Coordinates of C-alpha atoms and ligand atoms in Angstrom, one line a residue:
M16 CA 14.1 -26.7 -27.9
K17 CA 12.2 -25.1 -31.4
R18 CA 8.9 -23.9 -30.7
V19 CA 6.3 -24.9 -33.3
G20 CA 3.3 -23.0 -33.6
V21 CA 0.0 -24.9 -35.2
L22 CA -2.0 -22.5 -36.1
S23 CA -4.8 -23.4 -34.4
L24 CA -8.0 -21.1 -36.3
Q25 CA -10.1 -23.8 -38.2
G26 CA -9.3 -27.2 -39.4
D27 CA -7.5 -30.1 -37.9
V28 CA -5.5 -28.6 -35.2
G29 CA -5.6 -31.1 -32.5
E30 CA -4.1 -34.3 -34.5
H31 CA -1.1 -31.9 -35.9
V32 CA -0.6 -30.9 -31.5
S33 CA -0.4 -34.8 -30.2
M34 CA 1.8 -35.9 -33.5
L35 CA 4.8 -32.5 -32.5
E36 CA 3.8 -33.5 -29.2
A37 CA 4.8 -37.1 -29.7
L38 CA 8.1 -36.1 -31.3
G39 CA 9.4 -33.8 -28.2
S40 CA 9.0 -30.6 -29.5
E41 CA 7.4 -27.9 -27.5
V42 CA 4.0 -26.9 -29.3
V43 CA 2.0 -23.9 -29.5
K44 CA -1.1 -23.1 -30.8
V45 CA -1.5 -19.5 -33.0
R46 CA -3.8 -18.0 -32.9
T47 CA -2.4 -14.6 -32.0
V48 CA -0.3 -12.7 -33.6
E49 CA 1.9 -12.5 -30.1
Q50 CA 1.6 -16.6 -30.7
L51 CA 3.0 -16.4 -33.7
N52 CA 5.5 -13.9 -33.6
S53 CA 6.8 -17.0 -30.5
V54 CA 7.5 -19.8 -32.9
D55 CA 10.6 -20.7 -34.4
G56 CA 8.1 -22.7 -37.5
L57 CA 4.6 -22.9 -38.2
V58 CA 2.1 -26.0 -39.7
L59 CA -1.1 -25.1 -41.8
P60 CA -3.3 -27.9 -40.8
G61 CA -6.4 -29.1 -43.4
G62 CA -9.3 -27.9 -42.9
E63 CA -11.3 -25.3 -45.2
S64 CA -9.0 -23.5 -47.2
T65 CA -11.6 -20.7 -47.7
T66 CA -12.8 -20.2 -44.0
I67 CA -8.8 -20.5 -42.7
A68 CA -7.8 -17.9 -45.2
H69 CA -11.3 -15.7 -44.0
L70 CA -9.9 -15.8 -40.4
L71 CA -5.9 -15.5 -41.1
G72 CA -7.9 -11.4 -42.2
T73 CA -10.1 -11.4 -39.4
S74 CA -7.3 -12.3 -36.4
G75 CA -5.0 -10.1 -37.9
L76 CA -2.7 -12.7 -39.1
K77 CA -2.7 -12.4 -42.0
D78 CA -0.4 -10.1 -43.5
V79 CA 2.0 -10.8 -40.1
L80 CA 2.3 -14.4 -41.9
G81 CA 3.2 -13.2 -45.4
A82 CA 5.7 -11.2 -44.3
K83 CA 7.2 -13.8 -41.8
L84 CA 7.0 -16.1 -44.6
E85 CA 8.6 -13.5 -47.1
Q86 CA 11.7 -13.4 -44.5
G87 CA 11.7 -17.2 -44.2
L88 CA 10.2 -18.2 -41.5
P89 CA 9.6 -22.8 -42.1
V90 CA 6.3 -23.5 -42.8
F91 CA 5.2 -26.6 -43.6
G92 CA 1.0 -27.1 -45.0
T93 CA -1.3 -29.7 -45.3
C94 CA -4.4 -30.3 -47.6
A95 CA -5.8 -26.7 -46.8
G96 CA -2.9 -25.2 -45.7
L97 CA -1.0 -26.4 -48.9
I98 CA -4.0 -24.3 -50.6
L99 CA -2.7 -21.1 -49.0
L100 CA 0.8 -21.3 -49.3
S101 CA 0.8 -22.0 -53.3
T102 CA 0.5 -19.5 -56.5
V103 CA -2.4 -20.3 -58.0
V104 CA -5.9 -22.2 -56.8
L105 CA -7.9 -23.5 -59.5
D106 CA -11.6 -24.1 -58.4
G107 CA -11.0 -21.1 -56.0
R108 CA -13.4 -19.2 -54.8
S109 CA -13.7 -15.9 -56.8
D110 CA -12.3 -13.5 -54.0
Q111 CA -9.9 -16.6 -52.4
W112 CA -6.1 -15.0 -51.8
S113 CA -3.2 -17.7 -51.4
Y114 CA 0.6 -16.2 -50.0
G115 CA 2.4 -17.9 -52.6
A116 CA 5.0 -19.6 -51.1
L117 CA 4.8 -22.1 -53.1
S118 CA 5.3 -21.5 -56.9
L119 CA 2.5 -24.3 -57.1
S120 CA -0.8 -24.2 -59.0
V121 CA -3.2 -26.5 -57.3
R122 CA -7.4 -27.8 -57.8
R123 CA -9.2 -27.7 -54.9
N124 CA -11.0 -30.6 -54.7
G125 CA -8.8 -32.0 -57.5
Y126 CA -9.2 -35.6 -57.2
G127 CA -12.9 -36.0 -55.8
R128 CA -15.5 -35.0 -53.4
Q129 CA -15.1 -36.4 -49.7
I130 CA -17.0 -39.2 -50.9
A131 CA -13.8 -40.0 -53.3
S132 CA -11.3 -39.8 -50.5
F133 CA -8.6 -41.9 -50.1
E134 CA -5.3 -43.7 -48.7
S135 CA -2.4 -44.2 -50.5
T136 CA 1.1 -45.6 -49.9
L137 CA 3.2 -42.8 -51.2
D138 CA 7.4 -43.4 -52.1
V139 CA 9.0 -40.6 -50.1
K140 CA 12.2 -39.3 -51.3
G141 CA 14.5 -40.5 -49.0
L142 CA 11.9 -41.5 -46.5
G143 CA 10.4 -45.2 -48.3
G144 CA 6.4 -45.3 -48.0
V145 CA 4.7 -43.6 -45.8
P146 CA 1.1 -43.5 -45.4
G147 CA -1.0 -40.7 -46.6
V148 CA -4.5 -39.9 -46.1
F149 CA -6.5 -37.7 -48.7
I150 CA -9.5 -36.0 -47.5
R151 CA -11.3 -33.3 -50.8
A152 CA -7.7 -33.4 -51.0
P153 CA -6.1 -30.2 -53.5
R154 CA -3.9 -31.9 -56.7
I155 CA -1.2 -29.9 -57.9
E156 CA -1.7 -29.2 -61.6
S157 CA 1.7 -27.4 -61.8
Y158 CA 4.8 -26.4 -60.7
G159 CA 8.2 -24.2 -61.0
D160 CA 11.7 -25.0 -61.1
D161 CA 12.1 -24.0 -57.6
V162 CA 10.1 -26.6 -56.4
E163 CA 11.5 -29.6 -55.2
V164 CA 8.9 -32.9 -55.6
L165 CA 9.4 -35.0 -53.3
A166 CA 6.9 -37.8 -53.6
T167 CA 3.9 -38.4 -56.2
L168 CA 0.9 -40.1 -57.4
D169 CA -0.7 -41.6 -59.6
H170 CA -4.3 -41.9 -59.0
G171 CA -5.2 -44.0 -61.4
D172 CA -7.3 -41.5 -63.3
G173 CA -5.7 -40.9 -66.6
T174 CA -3.9 -37.9 -65.4
G175 CA -0.8 -39.2 -65.0
E176 CA 1.6 -38.4 -62.1
H177 CA 1.1 -35.2 -59.9
P178 CA 2.8 -34.1 -56.7
V179 CA 2.1 -35.1 -53.5
F180 CA 4.4 -33.4 -51.1
V181 CA 6.9 -31.0 -52.4
R182 CA 9.3 -28.6 -50.6
Q183 CA 10.7 -25.2 -51.3
D184 CA 13.7 -23.8 -49.5
R185 CA 11.9 -23.6 -46.1
V186 CA 8.6 -24.5 -47.4
W187 CA 6.7 -28.0 -47.4
G188 CA 3.3 -29.3 -48.6
A189 CA 2.0 -31.4 -49.0
S190 CA -1.4 -32.5 -50.3
F191 CA -2.5 -35.0 -48.0
H192 CA -3.2 -35.5 -44.1
P193 CA 0.3 -36.9 -42.8
E194 CA -1.3 -36.2 -39.2
L195 CA -3.9 -38.7 -39.7
T196 CA -1.9 -41.8 -39.3
G197 CA 0.1 -43.0 -36.9
D198 CA 3.4 -42.1 -39.5
A199 CA 5.5 -39.4 -37.8
R200 CA 8.3 -39.2 -40.1
L201 CA 7.3 -36.1 -42.1
H202 CA 6.4 -34.3 -39.0
E203 CA 9.6 -34.8 -38.1
L204 CA 11.5 -33.9 -41.7
F205 CA 9.6 -30.6 -40.7
L206 CA 10.7 -30.2 -37.3
N207 CA 14.5 -31.2 -38.4
S208 CA 14.8 -27.9 -40.7
L209 CA 13.7 -25.6 -37.8
Ligands
LIG25 N1 -11.0 -29.5 -49.9 C1 -10.7 -28.4 -49.0 C2 -10.5 -26.9 -49.1 O1 -10.5 -26.1 -50.5 C3 -9.3 -28.8 -48.1 C4 -9.9 -30.3 -48.1 C5 -9.1 -30.7 -46.4 O2 -7.9 -29.8 -46.1 N2 -9.1 -31.8 -46.2 O3 -9.6 -26.3 -48.6

């Protein structure tokens, strides 16, 4: 059986763990390098990207995960996790760093503040309608040729369609929270890619 990790430094760890366990995988809550070394794939949860980035540094996981991303570790980042995987972070903190594993430029809180959180049904390539919960979600402003766009959303704010679910090689990203719904198909897609 494949072992999948959920980075467990901050954010909505428990919901990802429950969803992955319900799909029958062995789940490791990753807080140490040893735990990171034991998994076949990793989920980066939503939360606060600056806090998770800080804790990646203090835990010693930052560079090890960077090297693993370069070596092709499958990783699925949701919301703050997507921000951490992107190349360019707009409206970030001045010292905000990110891994650049996804050729994306993302704007933090690009859909508005907490009060502007919303749910939307997304038409995901190959799956059809999948519910998405957007909470202070990053908005993907531009992307490279190597990014496969699997779902887009027009939020009706006049800026047109933006990608909300993407894949680049073995790295997946969603600007929303698939773990906060009863629909586990995106996690299943990720698990099937391990
Ligand atoms: N806005 C948060 C950040 O920049 C992300 C929000 C979330 O993960 N729900 O980190």
